[in-house]
JSON list of C-alpha atoms and ligand atoms in Angstrom, two decimals:
[
{"chain": "O", "resi": 845, "resn": "MET", "atom": "CA", "xyz": [221.86, 94.34, 46.52]},
{"chain": "O", "resi": 846, "resn": "HIS", "atom": "CA", "xyz": [220.01, 94.49, 49.45]},
{"chain": "O", "resi": 847, "resn": "GLU", "atom": "CA", "xyz": [216.42, 95.47, 49.96]},
{"chain": "O", "resi": 848, "resn": "THR", "atom": "CA", "xyz": [215.41, 97.75, 53.44]},
{"chain": "O", "resi": 849, "resn": "PRO", "atom": "CA", "xyz": [212.73, 95.54, 55.06]},
{"chain": "O", "resi": 850, "resn": "PRO", "atom": "CA", "xyz": [210.01, 97.96, 55.88]},
{"chain": "O", "resi": 851, "resn": "PRO", "atom": "CA", "xyz": [209.43, 100.16, 59.07]},
{"chain": "O", "resi": 852, "resn": "LEU", "atom": "CA", "xyz": [206.73, 98.68, 61.75]},
{"chain": "O", "resi": 853, "resn": "THR", "atom": "CA", "xyz": [204.12, 100.21, 63.39]},
{"chain": "O", "resi": 854, "resn": "ALA", "atom": "CA", "xyz": [204.28, 99.95, 67.24]},
{"chain": "O", "resi": 855, "resn": "LEU", "atom": "CA", "xyz": [201.65, 97.80, 68.87]},
{"chain": "O", "resi": 856, "resn": "THR", "atom": "CA", "xyz": [198.67, 99.62, 70.45]},
{"chain": "O", "resi": 857, "resn": "GLU", "atom": "CA", "xyz": [199.07, 99.47, 74.44]},
{"chain": "O", "resi": 858, "resn": "ASP", "atom": "CA", "xyz": [195.22, 100.24, 75.83]},
{"chain": "O", "resi": 859, "resn": "TRP", "atom": "CA", "xyz": [194.48, 97.30, 76.96]},
{"chain": "O", "resi": 860, "resn": "ASP", "atom": "CA", "xyz": [194.20, 95.95, 80.65]},
{"chain": "O", "resi": 861, "resn": "ARG", "atom": "CA", "xyz": [194.46, 91.52, 79.75]},
{"chain": "O", "resi": 862, "resn": "ALA", "atom": "CA", "xyz": [196.32, 89.85, 77.10]},
{"chain": "O", "resi": 863, "resn": "LEU", "atom": "CA", "xyz": [196.14, 85.21, 76.03]},
{"chain": "O", "resi": 864, "resn": "CYS", "atom": "CA", "xyz": [199.18, 84.00, 75.23]},
{"chain": "O", "resi": 865, "resn": "VAL", "atom": "CA", "xyz": [198.29, 80.78, 73.39]},
{"chain": "O", "resi": 866, "resn": "VAL", "atom": "CA", "xyz": [201.74, 79.15, 72.09]},
{"chain": "O", "resi": 867, "resn": "ALA", "atom": "CA", "xyz": [202.09, 75.10, 71.92]},
{"chain": "O", "resi": 868, "resn": "HIS", "atom": "CA", "xyz": [204.93, 74.24, 73.68]},
{"chain": "O", "resi": 869, "resn": "PRO", "atom": "CA", "xyz": [206.73, 75.64, 76.10]},
{"chain": "O", "resi": 870, "resn": "ASP", "atom": "CA", "xyz": [209.97, 78.17, 75.39]},
{"chain": "O", "resi": 871, "resn": "ASP", "atom": "CA", "xyz": [207.34, 79.72, 72.25]},
{"chain": "O", "resi": 872, "resn": "MET", "atom": "CA", "xyz": [207.18, 82.44, 73.86]},
{"chain": "O", "resi": 873, "resn": "GLU", "atom": "CA", "xyz": [210.97, 83.03, 75.05]},
{"chain": "O", "resi": 874, "resn": "PHE", "atom": "CA", "xyz": [212.41, 83.13, 71.61]},
{"chain": "O", "resi": 875, "resn": "GLY", "atom": "CA", "xyz": [211.03, 86.60, 70.97]},
{"chain": "O", "resi": 876, "resn": "GLY", "atom": "CA", "xyz": [207.83, 87.43, 73.01]},
{"chain": "O", "resi": 877, "resn": "ALA", "atom": "CA", "xyz": [208.95, 86.96, 76.27]},
{"chain": "O", "resi": 878, "resn": "ALA", "atom": "CA", "xyz": [210.58, 90.18, 76.41]},
{"chain": "O", "resi": 879, "resn": "ALA", "atom": "CA", "xyz": [207.35, 92.21, 75.14]},
{"chain": "O", "resi": 880, "resn": "VAL", "atom": "CA", "xyz": [205.22, 90.40, 78.16]},
{"chain": "O", "resi": 881, "resn": "ALA", "atom": "CA", "xyz": [208.06, 91.58, 80.19]},
{"chain": "O", "resi": 882, "resn": "ARG", "atom": "CA", "xyz": [207.01, 95.12, 78.89]},
{"chain": "O", "resi": 883, "resn": "TRP", "atom": "CA", "xyz": [203.97, 94.43, 78.93]},
{"chain": "O", "resi": 884, "resn": "THR", "atom": "CA", "xyz": [203.63, 93.53, 83.06]},
{"chain": "O", "resi": 885, "resn": "GLY", "atom": "CA", "xyz": [205.35, 96.14, 83.73]},
{"chain": "O", "resi": 886, "resn": "GLN", "atom": "CA", "xyz": [202.79, 98.60, 82.98]},
{"chain": "O", "resi": 887, "resn": "GLY", "atom": "CA", "xyz": [200.24, 96.60, 84.39]},
{"chain": "O", "resi": 888, "resn": "LYS", "atom": "CA", "xyz": [199.06, 94.59, 82.38]},
{"chain": "O", "resi": 889, "resn": "HIS", "atom": "CA", "xyz": [197.41, 90.65, 83.41]},
{"chain": "O", "resi": 890, "resn": "VAL", "atom": "CA", "xyz": [199.07, 88.01, 81.43]},
{"chain": "O", "resi": 891, "resn": "VAL", "atom": "CA", "xyz": [198.60, 84.16, 81.18]},
{"chain": "O", "resi": 892, "resn": "TYR", "atom": "CA", "xyz": [200.57, 81.77, 79.34]},
{"chain": "O", "resi": 893, "resn": "CYS", "atom": "CA", "xyz": [198.35, 78.95, 78.19]},
{"chain": "O", "resi": 894, "resn": "MET", "atom": "CA", "xyz": [200.99, 76.13, 77.00]},
{"chain": "O", "resi": 895, "resn": "VAL", "atom": "CA", "xyz": [198.96, 73.37, 74.84]},
{"chain": "O", "resi": 896, "resn": "THR", "atom": "CA", "xyz": [201.45, 70.95, 75.07]},
{"chain": "O", "resi": 897, "resn": "SER", "atom": "CA", "xyz": [203.92, 70.62, 77.59]},
{"chain": "O", "resi": 898, "resn": "GLY", "atom": "CA", "xyz": [207.17, 70.22, 75.28]},
{"chain": "O", "resi": 899, "resn": "GLU", "atom": "CA", "xyz": [207.68, 66.00, 76.55]},
{"chain": "O", "resi": 900, "resn": "ALA", "atom": "CA", "xyz": [208.89, 65.26, 73.17]},
{"chain": "O", "resi": 901, "resn": "GLY", "atom": "CA", "xyz": [211.11, 68.15, 73.11]},
{"chain": "O", "resi": 902, "resn": "ILE", "atom": "CA", "xyz": [214.81, 66.58, 74.62]},
{"chain": "O", "resi": 903, "resn": "ASP", "atom": "CA", "xyz": [216.41, 63.32, 73.17]},
{"chain": "O", "resi": 904, "resn": "ALA", "atom": "CA", "xyz": [217.62, 61.75, 75.77]},
{"chain": "O", "resi": 905, "resn": "MET", "atom": "CA", "xyz": [214.82, 62.54, 78.08]},
{"chain": "O", "resi": 906, "resn": "ASP", "atom": "CA", "xyz": [211.29, 59.98, 78.46]},
{"chain": "O", "resi": 907, "resn": "PRO", "atom": "CA", "xyz": [208.34, 62.30, 77.72]},
{"chain": "O", "resi": 908, "resn": "GLY", "atom": "CA", "xyz": [207.34, 61.48, 81.47]},
{"chain": "O", "resi": 909, "resn": "GLU", "atom": "CA", "xyz": [210.33, 62.79, 83.04]},
{"chain": "O", "resi": 910, "resn": "CYS", "atom": "CA", "xyz": [210.66, 65.68, 80.72]},
{"chain": "O", "resi": 911, "resn": "ARG", "atom": "CA", "xyz": [206.83, 66.56, 81.40]},
{"chain": "O", "resi": 912, "resn": "THR", "atom": "CA", "xyz": [207.88, 67.45, 85.00]},
{"chain": "O", "resi": 913, "resn": "VAL", "atom": "CA", "xyz": [210.83, 69.34, 83.78]},
{"chain": "O", "resi": 914, "resn": "ARG", "atom": "CA", "xyz": [209.56, 71.54, 81.04]},
{"chain": "O", "resi": 915, "resn": "GLU", "atom": "CA", "xyz": [206.47, 72.60, 83.02]},
{"chain": "O", "resi": 916, "resn": "ALA", "atom": "CA", "xyz": [208.47, 73.45, 85.70]},
{"chain": "O", "resi": 917, "resn": "GLU", "atom": "CA", "xyz": [210.57, 75.23, 83.54]},
{"chain": "O", "resi": 918, "resn": "GLN", "atom": "CA", "xyz": [208.14, 77.15, 81.87]},
{"chain": "O", "resi": 919, "resn": "VAL", "atom": "CA", "xyz": [206.35, 78.66, 85.50]},
{"chain": "O", "resi": 920, "resn": "GLU", "atom": "CA", "xyz": [209.92, 79.75, 85.93]},
{"chain": "O", "resi": 921, "resn": "SER", "atom": "CA", "xyz": [210.49, 81.33, 82.72]},
{"chain": "O", "resi": 922, "resn": "ALA", "atom": "CA", "xyz": [207.17, 83.03, 83.29]},
{"chain": "O", "resi": 923, "resn": "ARG", "atom": "CA", "xyz": [207.75, 84.58, 86.55]},
{"chain": "O", "resi": 924, "resn": "ILE", "atom": "CA", "xyz": [211.03, 86.41, 85.74]},
{"chain": "O", "resi": 925, "resn": "VAL", "atom": "CA", "xyz": [208.63, 88.28, 83.64]},
{"chain": "O", "resi": 926, "resn": "GLY", "atom": "CA", "xyz": [206.14, 89.38, 85.29]},
{"chain": "O", "resi": 927, "resn": "VAL", "atom": "CA", "xyz": [203.04, 85.93, 84.08]},
{"chain": "O", "resi": 928, "resn": "GLU", "atom": "CA", "xyz": [201.84, 84.34, 87.82]},
{"chain": "O", "resi": 929, "resn": "GLN", "atom": "CA", "xyz": [199.99, 81.70, 85.88]},
{"chain": "O", "resi": 930, "resn": "VAL", "atom": "CA", "xyz": [200.90, 78.65, 83.53]},
{"chain": "O", "resi": 931, "resn": "ASP", "atom": "CA", "xyz": [197.98, 76.86, 82.26]},
{"chain": "O", "resi": 932, "resn": "PHE", "atom": "CA", "xyz": [199.20, 73.48, 80.86]},
{"chain": "O", "resi": 933, "resn": "LEU", "atom": "CA", "xyz": [196.46, 71.90, 78.37]},
{"chain": "O", "resi": 934, "resn": "GLY", "atom": "CA", "xyz": [197.70, 68.60, 78.17]},
{"chain": "O", "resi": 935, "resn": "LEU", "atom": "CA", "xyz": [197.77, 68.27, 74.05]},
{"chain": "O", "resi": 936, "resn": "PRO", "atom": "CA", "xyz": [200.91, 65.76, 72.47]},
{"chain": "O", "resi": 937, "resn": "ASP", "atom": "CA", "xyz": [203.52, 67.38, 71.59]},
{"chain": "O", "resi": 938, "resn": "GLY", "atom": "CA", "xyz": [205.06, 66.62, 68.32]},
{"chain": "O", "resi": 939, "resn": "ILE", "atom": "CA", "xyz": [201.22, 65.66, 66.61]},
{"chain": "O", "resi": 940, "resn": "LEU", "atom": "CA", "xyz": [199.07, 67.98, 67.27]},
{"chain": "O", "resi": 941, "resn": "GLU", "atom": "CA", "xyz": [196.22, 68.44, 64.36]},
{"chain": "O", "resi": 942, "resn": "TYR", "atom": "CA", "xyz": [194.77, 71.30, 63.45]},
{"chain": "O", "resi": 943, "resn": "GLY", "atom": "CA", "xyz": [190.76, 70.67, 63.86]},
{"chain": "O", "resi": 944, "resn": "VAL", "atom": "CA", "xyz": [187.81, 70.87, 65.87]},
{"chain": "O", "resi": 945, "resn": "PRO", "atom": "CA", "xyz": [189.14, 69.04, 69.68]},
{"chain": "O", "resi": 946, "resn": "LEU", "atom": "CA", "xyz": [192.01, 71.65, 68.93]},
{"chain": "O", "resi": 947, "resn": "ARG", "atom": "CA", "xyz": [190.02, 75.05, 69.40]},
{"chain": "O", "resi": 948, "resn": "ARG", "atom": "CA", "xyz": [187.52, 73.61, 71.62]},
{"chain": "O", "resi": 949, "resn": "ALA", "atom": "CA", "xyz": [190.70, 73.76, 74.46]},
{"chain": "O", "resi": 950, "resn": "ILE", "atom": "CA", "xyz": [192.01, 76.57, 73.64]},
{"chain": "O", "resi": 951, "resn": "ALA", "atom": "CA", "xyz": [188.36, 78.26, 73.49]},
{"chain": "O", "resi": 952, "resn": "GLU", "atom": "CA", "xyz": [187.65, 77.19, 76.79]},
{"chain": "O", "resi": 953, "resn": "SER", "atom": "CA", "xyz": [191.23, 78.69, 77.99]},
{"chain": "O", "resi": 954, "resn": "VAL", "atom": "CA", "xyz": [189.55, 82.52, 75.96]},
{"chain": "O", "resi": 955, "resn": "ARG", "atom": "CA", "xyz": [186.40, 81.13, 78.31]},
{"chain": "O", "resi": 956, "resn": "ARG", "atom": "CA", "xyz": [187.87, 81.44, 80.80]},
{"chain": "O", "resi": 957, "resn": "HIS", "atom": "CA", "xyz": [190.43, 84.72, 81.29]},
{"chain": "O", "resi": 958, "resn": "ARG", "atom": "CA", "xyz": [188.94, 87.16, 78.94]},
{"chain": "O", "resi": 959, "resn": "PRO", "atom": "CA", "xyz": [191.19, 88.58, 77.22]},
{"chain": "O", "resi": 960, "resn": "ASP", "atom": "CA", "xyz": [191.68, 91.24, 74.62]},
{"chain": "O", "resi": 961, "resn": "ILE", "atom": "CA", "xyz": [194.15, 90.62, 73.30]},
{"chain": "O", "resi": 962, "resn": "VAL", "atom": "CA", "xyz": [195.48, 86.91, 72.73]},
{"chain": "O", "resi": 963, "resn": "LEU", "atom": "CA", "xyz": [199.13, 86.28, 71.37]},
{"chain": "O", "resi": 964, "resn": "THR", "atom": "CA", "xyz": [200.21, 82.98, 70.06]},
{"chain": "O", "resi": 965, "resn": "ASN", "atom": "CA", "xyz": [203.42, 82.25, 67.61]},
{"chain": "O", "resi": 966, "resn": "ASN", "atom": "CA", "xyz": [204.00, 82.56, 63.54]},
{"chain": "O", "resi": 967, "resn": "PHE", "atom": "CA", "xyz": [201.86, 80.17, 63.16]},
{"chain": "O", "resi": 968, "resn": "ARG", "atom": "CA", "xyz": [203.03, 81.13, 58.27]},
{"chain": "O", "resi": 969, "resn": "ASP", "atom": "CA", "xyz": [204.98, 77.87, 56.49]},
{"chain": "O", "resi": 970, "resn": "SER", "atom": "CA", "xyz": [208.04, 79.53, 56.88]},
{"chain": "O", "resi": 971, "resn": "TRP", "atom": "CA", "xyz": [210.32, 82.44, 59.85]},
{"chain": "O", "resi": 972, "resn": "GLY", "atom": "CA", "xyz": [211.30, 83.77, 56.38]},
{"chain": "O", "resi": 973, "resn": "GLY", "atom": "CA", "xyz": [213.64, 82.60, 54.08]},
{"chain": "O", "resi": 974, "resn": "THR", "atom": "CA", "xyz": [213.91, 78.79, 53.75]},
{"chain": "O", "resi": 975, "resn": "SER", "atom": "CA", "xyz": [213.72, 77.99, 57.70]},
{"chain": "O", "resi": 976, "resn": "LEU", "atom": "CA", "xyz": [210.51, 75.78, 57.50]},
{"chain": "O", "resi": 977, "resn": "ASN", "atom": "CA", "xyz": [208.29, 76.55, 60.62]},
{"chain": "O", "resi": 978, "resn": "GLN", "atom": "CA", "xyz": [207.33, 73.68, 62.98]},
{"chain": "O", "resi": 979, "resn": "ALA", "atom": "CA", "xyz": [203.22, 71.79, 62.54]},
{"chain": "O", "resi": 980, "resn": "ASP", "atom": "CA", "xyz": [202.56, 72.36, 65.93]},
{"chain": "O", "resi": 981, "resn": "HIS", "atom": "CA", "xyz": [202.83, 75.94, 65.60]},
{"chain": "O", "resi": 982, "resn": "ILE", "atom": "CA", "xyz": [201.61, 75.91, 62.96]},
{"chain": "O", "resi": 983, "resn": "ALA", "atom": "CA", "xyz": [198.64, 73.85, 63.87]},
{"chain": "O", "resi": 984, "resn": "THR", "atom": "CA", "xyz": [198.20, 75.88, 67.37]},
{"chain": "O", "resi": 985, "resn": "GLY", "atom": "CA", "xyz": [198.30, 79.75, 65.47]},
{"chain": "O", "resi": 986, "resn": "ARG", "atom": "CA", "xyz": [195.22, 78.46, 63.02]},
{"chain": "O", "resi": 987, "resn": "ALA", "atom": "CA", "xyz": [193.10, 76.80, 65.40]},
{"chain": "O", "resi": 988, "resn": "THR", "atom": "CA", "xyz": [193.32, 80.23, 67.94]},
{"chain": "O", "resi": 989, "resn": "LEU", "atom": "CA", "xyz": [192.35, 82.64, 65.51]},
{"chain": "O", "resi": 990, "resn": "ASP", "atom": "CA", "xyz": [189.49, 80.94, 65.38]},
{"chain": "O", "resi": 991, "resn": "ALA", "atom": "CA", "xyz": [188.95, 79.69, 68.85]},
{"chain": "O", "resi": 992, "resn": "VAL", "atom": "CA", "xyz": [189.15, 83.19, 69.49]},
{"chain": "O", "resi": 993, "resn": "ARG", "atom": "CA", "xyz": [185.41, 83.69, 67.20]},
{"chain": "O", "resi": 994, "resn": "ASP", "atom": "CA", "xyz": [184.13, 79.98, 69.19]},
{"chain": "O", "resi": 995, "resn": "ALA", "atom": "CA", "xyz": [184.95, 81.88, 72.03]},
{"chain": "O", "resi": 996, "resn": "GLY", "atom": "CA", "xyz": [181.81, 83.88, 70.99]},
{"chain": "O", "resi": 997, "resn": "ASN", "atom": "CA", "xyz": [179.60, 81.96, 70.27]},
{"chain": "O", "resi": 998, "resn": "ARG", "atom": "CA", "xyz": [177.00, 79.87, 72.92]},
{"chain": "O", "resi": 999, "resn": "TRP", "atom": "CA", "xyz": [176.10, 78.02, 70.46]},
{"chain": "O", "resi": 1000, "resn": "VAL", "atom": "CA", "xyz": [179.80, 76.90, 69.45]},
{"chain": "O", "resi": 1001, "resn": "PHE", "atom": "CA", "xyz": [181.11, 74.10, 72.56]},
{"chain": "O", "resi": 1002, "resn": "PRO", "atom": "CA", "xyz": [177.78, 74.87, 74.62]},
{"chain": "O", "resi": 1003, "resn": "GLU", "atom": "CA", "xyz": [179.34, 72.07, 76.96]},
{"chain": "O", "resi": 1004, "resn": "GLN", "atom": "CA", "xyz": [181.77, 74.35, 78.25]},
{"chain": "O", "resi": 1005, "resn": "LEU", "atom": "CA", "xyz": [179.67, 76.94, 79.78]},
{"chain": "O", "resi": 1006, "resn": "THR", "atom": "CA", "xyz": [178.78, 75.94, 83.24]},
{"chain": "O", "resi": 1007, "resn": "ASP", "atom": "CA", "xyz": [179.75, 77.18, 86.42]},
{"chain": "O", "resi": 1008, "resn": "GLY", "atom": "CA", "xyz": [179.28, 80.61, 85.50]},
{"chain": "O", "resi": 1009, "resn": "LEU", "atom": "CA", "xyz": [181.61, 80.01, 82.29]},
{"chain": "O", "resi": 1010, "resn": "GLU", "atom": "CA", "xyz": [179.82, 82.62, 79.51]},
{"chain": "O", "resi": 1011, "resn": "PRO", "atom": "CA", "xyz": [180.46, 83.50, 75.71]},
{"chain": "O", "resi": 1012, "resn": "TRP", "atom": "CA", "xyz": [184.31, 86.17, 75.77]},
{"chain": "O", "resi": 1013, "resn": "GLY", "atom": "CA", "xyz": [183.87, 87.88, 72.56]},
{"chain": "O", "resi": 1014, "resn": "GLY", "atom": "CA", "xyz": [186.16, 90.29, 73.49]},
{"chain": "O", "resi": 1015, "resn": "VAL", "atom": "CA", "xyz": [189.23, 89.36, 71.96]},
{"chain": "O", "resi": 1016, "resn": "ARG", "atom": "CA", "xyz": [190.38, 92.89, 69.50]},
{"chain": "O", "resi": 1017, "resn": "GLN", "atom": "CA", "xyz": [193.31, 91.01, 68.10]},
{"chain": "O", "resi": 1018, "resn": "VAL", "atom": "CA", "xyz": [195.70, 88.58, 67.89]},
{"chain": "O", "resi": 1019, "resn": "TRP", "atom": "CA", "xyz": [198.79, 89.22, 67.59]},
{"chain": "O", "resi": 1020, "resn": "ALA", "atom": "CA", "xyz": [201.67, 85.96, 65.93]},
{"chain": "O", "resi": 1021, "resn": "ALA", "atom": "CA", "xyz": [205.22, 87.04, 66.76]},
{"chain": "O", "resi": 1022, "resn": "GLY", "atom": "CA", "xyz": [208.05, 85.93, 65.10]},
{"chain": "O", "resi": 1023, "resn": "SER", "atom": "CA", "xyz": [205.14, 86.23, 61.53]},
{"chain": "O", "resi": 1024, "resn": "PRO", "atom": "CA", "xyz": [207.92, 86.21, 58.52]},
{"chain": "O", "resi": 1025, "resn": "GLN", "atom": "CA", "xyz": [205.10, 88.52, 57.59]},
{"chain": "O", "resi": 1026, "resn": "SER", "atom": "CA", "xyz": [204.62, 91.49, 60.36]},
{"chain": "O", "resi": 1027, "resn": "ALA", "atom": "CA", "xyz": [203.78, 94.64, 60.26]},
{"chain": "O", "resi": 1028, "resn": "HIS", "atom": "CA", "xyz": [203.89, 95.73, 63.89]},
{"chain": "O", "resi": 1029, "resn": "GLY", "atom": "CA", "xyz": [206.31, 95.72, 66.59]},
{"chain": "O", "resi": 1030, "resn": "VAL", "atom": "CA", "xyz": [207.36, 96.29, 70.20]},
{"chain": "O", "resi": 1031, "resn": "ASP", "atom": "CA", "xyz": [210.32, 98.32, 71.75]},
{"chain": "O", "resi": 1032, "resn": "VAL", "atom": "CA", "xyz": [211.63, 95.63, 74.21]},
{"chain": "O", "resi": 1033, "resn": "THR", "atom": "CA", "xyz": [215.05, 97.80, 74.63]},
{"chain": "O", "resi": 1034, "resn": "ALA", "atom": "CA", "xyz": [213.85, 97.97, 78.33]},
{"chain": "O", "resi": 1035, "resn": "THR", "atom": "CA", "xyz": [213.18, 94.72, 78.99]},
{"chain": "O", "resi": 1036, "resn": "PHE", "atom": "CA", "xyz": [215.60, 93.18, 76.50]},
{"chain": "O", "resi": 1037, "resn": "ASP", "atom": "CA", "xyz": [217.43, 91.68, 79.48]},
{"chain": "O", "resi": 1038, "resn": "ALA", "atom": "CA", "xyz": [213.81, 89.22, 81.46]},
{"chain": "O", "resi": 1039, "resn": "GLY", "atom": "CA", "xyz": [213.26, 88.43, 78.14]},
{"chain": "O", "resi": 1040, "resn": "VAL", "atom": "CA", "xyz": [217.48, 86.64, 78.14]},
{"chain": "O", "resi": 1041, "resn": "ALA", "atom": "CA", "xyz": [217.00, 85.56, 81.42]},
{"chain": "O", "resi": 1042, "resn": "SER", "atom": "CA", "xyz": [213.16, 83.87, 80.63]},
{"chain": "O", "resi": 1043, "resn": "LEU", "atom": "CA", "xyz": [214.82, 82.08, 77.14]},
{"chain": "O", "resi": 1044, "resn": "ALA", "atom": "CA", "xyz": [218.28, 80.47, 79.58]},
{"chain": "O", "resi": 1045, "resn": "ALA", "atom": "CA", "xyz": [215.28, 79.83, 82.58]},
{"chain": "O", "resi": 1046, "resn": "HIS", "atom": "CA", "xyz": [214.93, 77.02, 79.48]},
{"chain": "O", "resi": 1047, "resn": "ARG", "atom": "CA", "xyz": [218.54, 75.62, 81.04]},
{"chain": "O", "resi": 1048, "resn": "ALA", "atom": "CA", "xyz": [217.22, 71.70, 79.98]},
{"chain": "O", "resi": 1049, "resn": "TYR", "atom": "CA", "xyz": [216.05, 72.10, 76.72]},
{"chain": "O", "resi": 1050, "resn": "ILE", "atom": "CA", "xyz": [218.98, 74.08, 75.54]},
{"chain": "O", "resi": 1051, "resn": "ASP", "atom": "CA", "xyz": [221.22, 71.16, 77.08]},
{"chain": "O", "resi": 1052, "resn": "GLY", "atom": "CA", "xyz": [219.21, 69.26, 75.17]},
{"chain": "O", "resi": 1053, "resn": "LEU", "atom": "CA", "xyz": [219.76, 71.10, 72.26]},
{"chain": "O", "resi": 1054, "resn": "GLY", "atom": "CA", "xyz": [223.39, 70.15, 71.96]},
{"chain": "O", "resi": 1055, "resn": "TRP", "atom": "CA", "xyz": [223.90, 73.64, 70.02]},
{"chain": "O", "resi": 1056, "resn": "GLU", "atom": "CA", "xyz": [227.33, 74.26, 71.03]},
{"chain": "O", "resi": 1057, "resn": "ASP", "atom": "CA", "xyz": [228.20, 77.73, 73.30]},
{"chain": "O", "resi": 1058, "resn": "PHE", "atom": "CA", "xyz": [224.39, 78.51, 72.92]},
{"chain": "O", "resi": 1059, "resn": "ASP", "atom": "CA", "xyz": [224.18, 81.78, 74.24]},
{"chain": "O", "resi": 1060, "resn": "PRO", "atom": "CA", "xyz": [220.87, 83.34, 74.18]},
{"chain": "O", "resi": 1061, "resn": "ALA", "atom": "CA", "xyz": [221.35, 87.00, 74.41]},
{"chain": "O", "resi": 1062, "resn": "GLU", "atom": "CA", "xyz": [223.81, 86.41, 71.77]},
{"chain": "O", "resi": 1063, "resn": "PHE", "atom": "CA", "xyz": [221.40, 84.47, 69.83]},
{"chain": "O", "resi": 1064, "resn": "LEU", "atom": "CA", "xyz": [217.74, 86.87, 71.20]},
{"chain": "O", "resi": 1065, "resn": "GLU", "atom": "CA", "xyz": [219.79, 89.84, 70.34]},
{"chain": "O", "resi": 1066, "resn": "GLY", "atom": "CA", "xyz": [220.30, 89.16, 66.35]},
{"chain": "O", "resi": 1067, "resn": "MET", "atom": "CA", "xyz": [216.91, 89.22, 65.79]},
{"chain": "O", "resi": 1068, "resn": "SER", "atom": "CA", "xyz": [215.52, 92.05, 68.06]},
{"chain": "O", "resi": 1069, "resn": "ARG", "atom": "CA", "xyz": [218.21, 94.80, 66.87]},
{"chain": "O", "resi": 1070, "resn": "ALA", "atom": "CA", "xyz": [217.51, 93.78, 62.95]},
{"chain": "O", "resi": 1071, "resn": "THR", "atom": "CA", "xyz": [213.35, 94.30, 64.36]},
{"chain": "O", "resi": 1072, "resn": "GLY", "atom": "CA", "xyz": [214.24, 97.22, 66.39]},
{"chain": "O", "resi": 1073, "resn": "GLN", "atom": "CA", "xyz": [215.97, 99.40, 63.37]},
{"chain": "O", "resi": 1074, "resn": "ARG", "atom": "CA", "xyz": [212.52, 99.11, 61.48]},
{"chain": "O", "resi": 1075, "resn": "LEU", "atom": "CA", "xyz": [210.79, 100.63, 64.70]},
{"chain": "O", "resi": 1076, "resn": "GLY", "atom": "CA", "xyz": [213.24, 103.13, 65.16]},
{"chain": "O", "resi": 1077, "resn": "VAL", "atom": "CA", "xyz": [214.74, 101.52, 68.37]},
{"chain": "O", "resi": 1078, "resn": "ALA", "atom": "CA", "xyz": [217.53, 99.51, 69.44]},
{"chain": "O", "resi": 1079, "resn": "HIS", "atom": "CA", "xyz": [215.39, 96.18, 70.72]},
{"chain": "O", "resi": 1080, "resn": "ALA", "atom": "CA", "xyz": [212.15, 95.34, 69.01]},
{"chain": "O", "resi": 1081, "resn": "THR", "atom": "CA", "xyz": [209.42, 91.90, 68.74]},
{"chain": "O", "resi": 1082, "resn": "PRO", "atom": "CA", "xyz": [208.19, 92.06, 65.21]},
{"chain": "O", "resi": 1083, "resn": "PHE", "atom": "CA", "xyz": [204.30, 90.28, 65.58]},
{"chain": "O", "resi": 1084, "resn": "GLU", "atom": "CA", "xyz": [201.37, 89.84, 63.24]},
{"chain": "O", "resi": 1085, "resn": "VAL", "atom": "CA", "xyz": [198.15, 91.25, 63.29]},
{"chain": "O", "resi": 1086, "resn": "PHE", "atom": "CA", "xyz": [194.92, 90.11, 62.95]},
{"chain": "O", "resi": 1087, "resn": "SER", "atom": "CA", "xyz": [191.95, 91.90, 63.86]},
{"chain": "O", "resi": 1088, "resn": "MET", "atom": "CA", "xyz": [188.43, 89.87, 65.02]},
{"chain": "O", "resi": 1089, "resn": "GLY", "atom": "CA", "xyz": [186.50, 92.97, 64.58]},
{"chain": "O", "resi": 1090, "resn": "TRP", "atom": "CA", "xyz": [184.90, 93.80, 61.36]},
{"chain": "O", "resi": 1091, "resn": "GLY", "atom": "CA", "xyz": [186.19, 96.70, 59.04]},
{"chain": "O", "resi": 1092, "resn": "ASP", "atom": "CA", "xyz": [189.43, 97.48, 61.67]},
{"chain": "P", "resi": 1823, "resn": "ZN", "atom": "ZN1", "xyz": [207.80, 75.56, 69.35]}
]
């Protein structure tokens, strides 16, 4: 007997600036990018922050070469969904550790971009069922939650506060795309195709996976249709919401 998944609540759209912090190039494109396309279409300002350059992501390619290829693919992928700025923090792919250095790097990005909303990827142990999440995603998501708080405290990482950089405590919520504990969703029906194109832009990466006949549209559709049913639309992306204020 199948249990019907609970309905999702639409995410708020009364904000102007978002920063997306993910471990790897391609992490935004497995669902989140279609939501980004919707928001940039509304005139919102969205910046991508890649903690690593995904340089350990292609088995047949040396990391030195891979870094260049994947950064270029990510910049193009971002452009397709209306994101003009992609920052690469340059931390090591595959071996990220949750801890102060990671929090420091992300906090600096939050202070620089002063977002209302911070997005990251699912950082629960699994994607639901038996699909295990990956260590870099878990470290990045946890560190992002903490870094958002760190960014607002002038006595945490005070060495960053030079050349006009100020603490930033204005992040209202952190949203984790694809979390199995998602209670919210975004209607991406109108921007589904842009999301597909942004995933397809990761050509070298997709080829390197060696998945026979991988079709970005088919892959994304399987997820977005199921989520859409929970939101009452054709296509949706699910998000888990973490409120950063008190009592909301
Ligand atoms: Zn990843």
